[in-house]
Tab-separated table of C-alpha atoms in Angstrom:
chain	number	residue	atom	x	y	z
A	1	MET	CA	60.651	23.544	69.213
A	2	VAL	CA	59.076	20.378	68.164
A	3	ASN	CA	56.246	22.336	66.786
A	4	ARG	CA	58.517	24.422	64.810
A	5	LYS	CA	60.259	21.365	63.374
A	6	ILE	CA	56.954	19.867	62.421
A	7	ILE	CA	55.916	23.078	60.698
A	8	MET	CA	59.284	23.257	58.920
A	9	THR	CA	59.065	19.658	57.936
A	10	GLU	CA	55.589	20.155	56.630
A	11	LYS	CA	56.690	23.246	54.725
A	12	ALA	CA	59.652	21.378	53.321
A	13	LYS	CA	57.430	18.453	52.472
A	14	THR	CA	55.003	20.754	50.701
A	15	LYS	CA	57.874	22.402	48.851
A	16	VAL	CA	59.252	18.994	47.859
A	17	ASP	CA	55.813	17.924	46.674
A	18	GLU	CA	55.485	21.121	44.638
A	19	LEU	CA	58.905	20.551	43.103
A	20	ARG	CA	58.043	16.946	42.416
A	21	ASP	CA	54.785	18.020	40.719
A	22	ALA	CA	56.642	20.667	38.718
A	23	LEU	CA	59.212	18.080	37.590
A	24	LYS	CA	56.441	15.662	36.711
A	25	LYS	CA	54.640	18.342	34.670
A	26	ARG	CA	57.896	19.338	33.018
A	27	LYS	CA	58.576	15.705	32.123
A	28	GLU	CA	55.036	15.360	30.691
A	29	VAL	CA	55.526	18.530	28.636
A	30	GLU	CA	58.878	17.257	27.321
A	31	GLU	CA	57.320	13.902	26.441
A	32	ALA	CA	54.452	15.715	24.708
A	33	ASN	CA	56.989	17.799	22.752
A	34	VAL	CA	58.866	14.651	21.735
A	35	ASP	CA	55.571	13.038	20.680
A	36	SER	CA	54.680	16.220	18.802
A	37	GLU	CA	58.049	16.207	16.998
A	38	ASP	CA	57.599	12.518	16.139
A	39	ALA	CA	54.100	13.286	14.869
A	40	THR	CA	55.435	16.170	12.751
A	41	VAL	CA	58.167	13.954	11.287
A	42	GLU	CA	55.635	11.204	10.602
A	43	GLU	CA	53.194	13.723	9.098
A	44	ASN	CA	55.922	15.100	6.809
A	45	SER	CA	56.840	11.567	5.789
A	46	LEU	CA	53.199	10.734	5.013
A	47	GLU	CA	52.795	13.963	3.015
A	48	GLY	CA	55.868	13.021	0.989
A	49	GLU	CA	54.466	9.557	0.311
A	50	LEU	CA	51.088	11.069	-0.623
A	51	ASN	CA	52.726	13.510	-3.064
A	52	ALA	CA	54.760	10.678	-4.594
A	53	ALA	CA	51.593	8.575	-4.951
A	54	ARG	CA	49.765	11.523	-6.562
A	55	GLU	CA	52.640	12.024	-9.023
A	56	GLU	CA	52.668	8.319	-9.880
A	57	ALA	CA	48.874	8.338	-10.335
A	58	LYS	CA	49.191	11.363	-12.666
A	59	GLU	CA	51.852	9.560	-14.730
A	60	HIS	CA	49.644	6.469	-14.979
A	61	TYR	CA	46.670	8.617	-15.972
A	62	ASP	CA	48.733	10.335	-18.695
A	63	LYS	CA	49.888	6.933	-19.972
A	64	LEU	CA	46.291	5.726	-19.967
A	65	LEU	CA	45.221	8.742	-22.034
A	66	ARG	CA	48.023	8.106	-24.543
A	67	VAL	CA	47.138	4.412	-24.814
A	68	MET	CA	43.468	5.281	-25.302
A	69	ALA	CA	44.359	7.790	-28.036
A	70	ASP	CA	46.667	5.263	-29.717
A	71	PHE	CA	43.943	2.633	-29.589
A	72	ASP	CA	41.389	5.050	-31.007
A	73	ASN	CA	43.781	5.904	-33.873
A	74	PHE	CA	44.438	2.193	-34.437
A	75	ARG	CA	40.704	1.468	-34.522
A	76	ARG	CA	40.046	4.280	-37.026
A	77	ARG	CA	42.995	3.245	-39.205
A	78	ASN	CA	41.867	-0.386	-39.089
A	79	GLU	CA	38.314	0.627	-40.049
A	80	LYS	CA	39.626	2.690	-42.961
A	81	GLU	CA	41.857	-0.149	-44.160
A	82	LYS	CA	38.956	-2.576	-43.883
A	83	LYS	CA	36.750	-0.293	-45.996
A	84	GLU	CA	39.560	0.067	-48.541
A	85	ALA	CA	40.059	-3.705	-48.617
A	86	ILE	CA	36.354	-4.276	-49.203
A	87	LYS	CA	36.255	-1.529	-51.818
A	88	PHE	CA	39.161	-2.965	-53.767
A	89	ALA	CA	38.660	-6.669	-52.988
A	90	ASN	CA	37.200	-7.258	-56.437
A	91	GLU	CA	40.006	-5.424	-58.235
A	92	GLU	CA	41.618	-8.557	-59.667
A	93	LEU	CA	38.285	-9.921	-60.913
A	94	ILE	CA	37.403	-6.565	-62.464
A	95	GLN	CA	40.820	-6.452	-64.195
A	96	GLU	CA	40.059	-9.841	-65.779
A	97	LEU	CA	36.588	-8.707	-66.846
A	98	LEU	CA	38.082	-5.595	-68.453
A	99	THR	CA	40.122	-7.846	-70.722
A	100	VAL	CA	36.892	-9.613	-71.730
A	101	MET	CA	35.244	-6.224	-72.388
A	102	ASP	CA	38.223	-5.189	-74.549
A	103	HIS	CA	37.868	-8.328	-76.658
A	104	MET	CA	34.136	-7.773	-76.998
A	105	ASP	CA	34.732	-4.149	-78.078
A	106	GLN	CA	37.235	-5.347	-80.705
A	107	ALA	CA	34.801	-7.985	-81.926
A	108	LEU	CA	32.063	-5.362	-82.095
A	109	SER	CA	34.196	-2.995	-84.180
A	110	HIS	CA	34.975	-5.843	-86.634
A	111	ILE	CA	31.336	-6.945	-86.808
A	112	LYS	CA	30.208	-3.372	-87.531
A	113	GLN	CA	32.434	-3.323	-90.618
A	114	SER	CA	30.162	-5.891	-92.229
A	115	ASP	CA	26.987	-4.758	-94.009
A	116	SER	CA	25.023	-8.003	-93.648
A	117	ALA	CA	21.797	-8.142	-91.637
A	118	GLU	CA	23.182	-11.043	-89.630
A	119	ALA	CA	26.236	-8.996	-88.627
A	120	LYS	CA	24.033	-6.051	-87.581
A	121	ASN	CA	21.910	-8.316	-85.351
A	122	LEU	CA	25.039	-9.840	-83.852
A	123	ALA	CA	26.428	-6.340	-83.249
A	124	LEU	CA	23.233	-5.342	-81.388
A	125	GLY	CA	23.496	-8.440	-79.159
A	126	VAL	CA	27.180	-7.849	-78.395
A	127	GLU	CA	26.496	-4.152	-77.669
A	128	LEU	CA	23.789	-5.110	-75.154
A	129	VAL	CA	26.135	-7.548	-73.395
A	130	VAL	CA	28.951	-4.960	-73.263
A	131	LYS	CA	26.571	-2.287	-71.879
A	132	GLN	CA	25.173	-4.684	-69.271
A	133	LEU	CA	28.662	-5.730	-68.181
A	134	ALA	CA	29.798	-2.084	-68.003
A	135	SER	CA	26.684	-1.154	-65.999
A	136	THR	CA	27.296	-3.997	-63.546
A	137	LEU	CA	30.937	-2.992	-63.071
A	138	GLU	CA	29.908	0.652	-62.528
A	139	LYS	CA	27.834	-0.504	-59.537
A	140	TYR	CA	31.114	-1.687	-57.986
A	141	GLY	CA	32.825	1.670	-58.527
A	142	LEU	CA	34.336	1.233	-62.000
A	143	LYS	CA	34.439	4.463	-64.053
A	144	PRO	CA	35.841	4.885	-67.573
A	145	VAL	CA	38.605	7.455	-68.063
A	146	ASP	CA	37.753	10.197	-70.562
A	147	ALA	CA	40.488	10.397	-73.162
A	148	VAL	CA	39.681	11.630	-76.695
A	149	GLY	CA	39.549	15.435	-76.808
A	150	GLN	CA	41.055	15.775	-73.334
A	151	VAL	CA	44.435	17.277	-72.495
A	152	PHE	CA	46.945	14.472	-71.936
A	153	ASP	CA	47.231	13.607	-68.230
A	154	ALA	CA	50.055	11.223	-67.318
A	155	LYS	CA	48.085	10.130	-64.255
A	156	LEU	CA	45.228	8.834	-66.431
A	157	HIS	CA	46.657	8.304	-69.907
A	158	GLU	CA	49.543	6.370	-71.391
A	159	ALA	CA	50.813	7.789	-74.690
A	160	LEU	CA	51.457	5.174	-77.371
A	161	GLN	CA	52.552	7.648	-79.996
A	162	MET	CA	52.828	11.322	-80.790
A	163	VAL	CA	50.985	12.443	-83.921
A	164	ASP	CA	50.669	15.597	-86.010
A	165	ALA	CA	47.202	17.098	-86.294
A	166	GLU	CA	45.863	20.312	-87.794
A	167	ASP	CA	43.617	22.591	-85.738
A	168	VAL	CA	44.179	20.557	-82.553
A	169	ALA	CA	46.100	21.958	-79.606
A	170	PRO	CA	49.387	20.259	-78.755
A	171	GLY	CA	49.091	17.777	-75.881
A	172	THR	CA	45.504	16.851	-76.784
A	173	VAL	CA	44.469	13.196	-76.985
A	174	VAL	CA	43.204	12.453	-80.508
A	175	ALA	CA	42.783	8.669	-80.453
A	176	GLN	CA	42.220	5.952	-77.877
A	177	HIS	CA	43.521	2.412	-78.438
A	178	ARG	CA	42.364	0.985	-75.122
A	179	ARG	CA	39.956	2.510	-72.623
A	180	GLY	CA	41.288	3.362	-69.162
A	181	TYR	CA	39.375	2.860	-65.921
A	182	LEU	CA	39.237	4.139	-62.356
A	183	LEU	CA	38.085	1.979	-59.467
A	184	GLY	CA	36.731	4.508	-57.024
A	185	ASP	CA	39.365	7.260	-57.075
A	186	ARG	CA	42.239	4.911	-57.863
A	187	LEU	CA	43.500	4.307	-61.393
A	188	LEU	CA	42.905	0.685	-62.343
A	189	ARG	CA	44.555	1.024	-65.727
A	190	PRO	CA	45.506	4.002	-67.907
A	191	ALA	CA	43.946	4.699	-71.296
A	192	LEU	CA	46.314	3.959	-74.204
A	193	VAL	CA	46.200	7.050	-76.424
A	194	ASP	CA	47.698	9.039	-79.289
A	195	VAL	CA	48.678	12.606	-78.388
A	196	VAL	CA	49.200	15.641	-80.629
A	197	ARG	CA	52.874	16.558	-80.803
A	198	GLU	CA	54.209	20.038	-79.995
A	199	LYS	CA	54.813	22.029	-83.201
């Protein structure tokens, strides 16, 4: 009987050990599942943070592109304004010189009315000075406005009076009292003209 008890005890002990091992394995599996769930939650959290960081990086990149485009536009606009400023920096000086040229033209027309040799020589000298001054101003972009014989253009001409004229189309400029000028493509001053009236 003792033998039988020992065998039973050993069988029971073996069974208990098997159950203990099974419980231990089950506990390990449950812990592994809990760790796996924690890892999945943490992985999902990290993916969310990564997506948020990617979205933020995309927004910053878009802002950077806009700022770069704005800066490029600013640089181009600034360059254009600088060129315009340089081009028209001498405008005031040229305006003053035009007044001098007007006076010289008036003096020349009065001198030419005289028949004396002295007056003719003086007229030649004044003509040379006027041509040289006009040539110098042309180098800086000054261009005279065509007036006589042209159709009146309010952008280039200023009508002083309307006149009657035979065989000339209405709206045609027939006389110029003061020459007009362009500086580059911009009107510096309009030509003062007489225009043929509508019939």
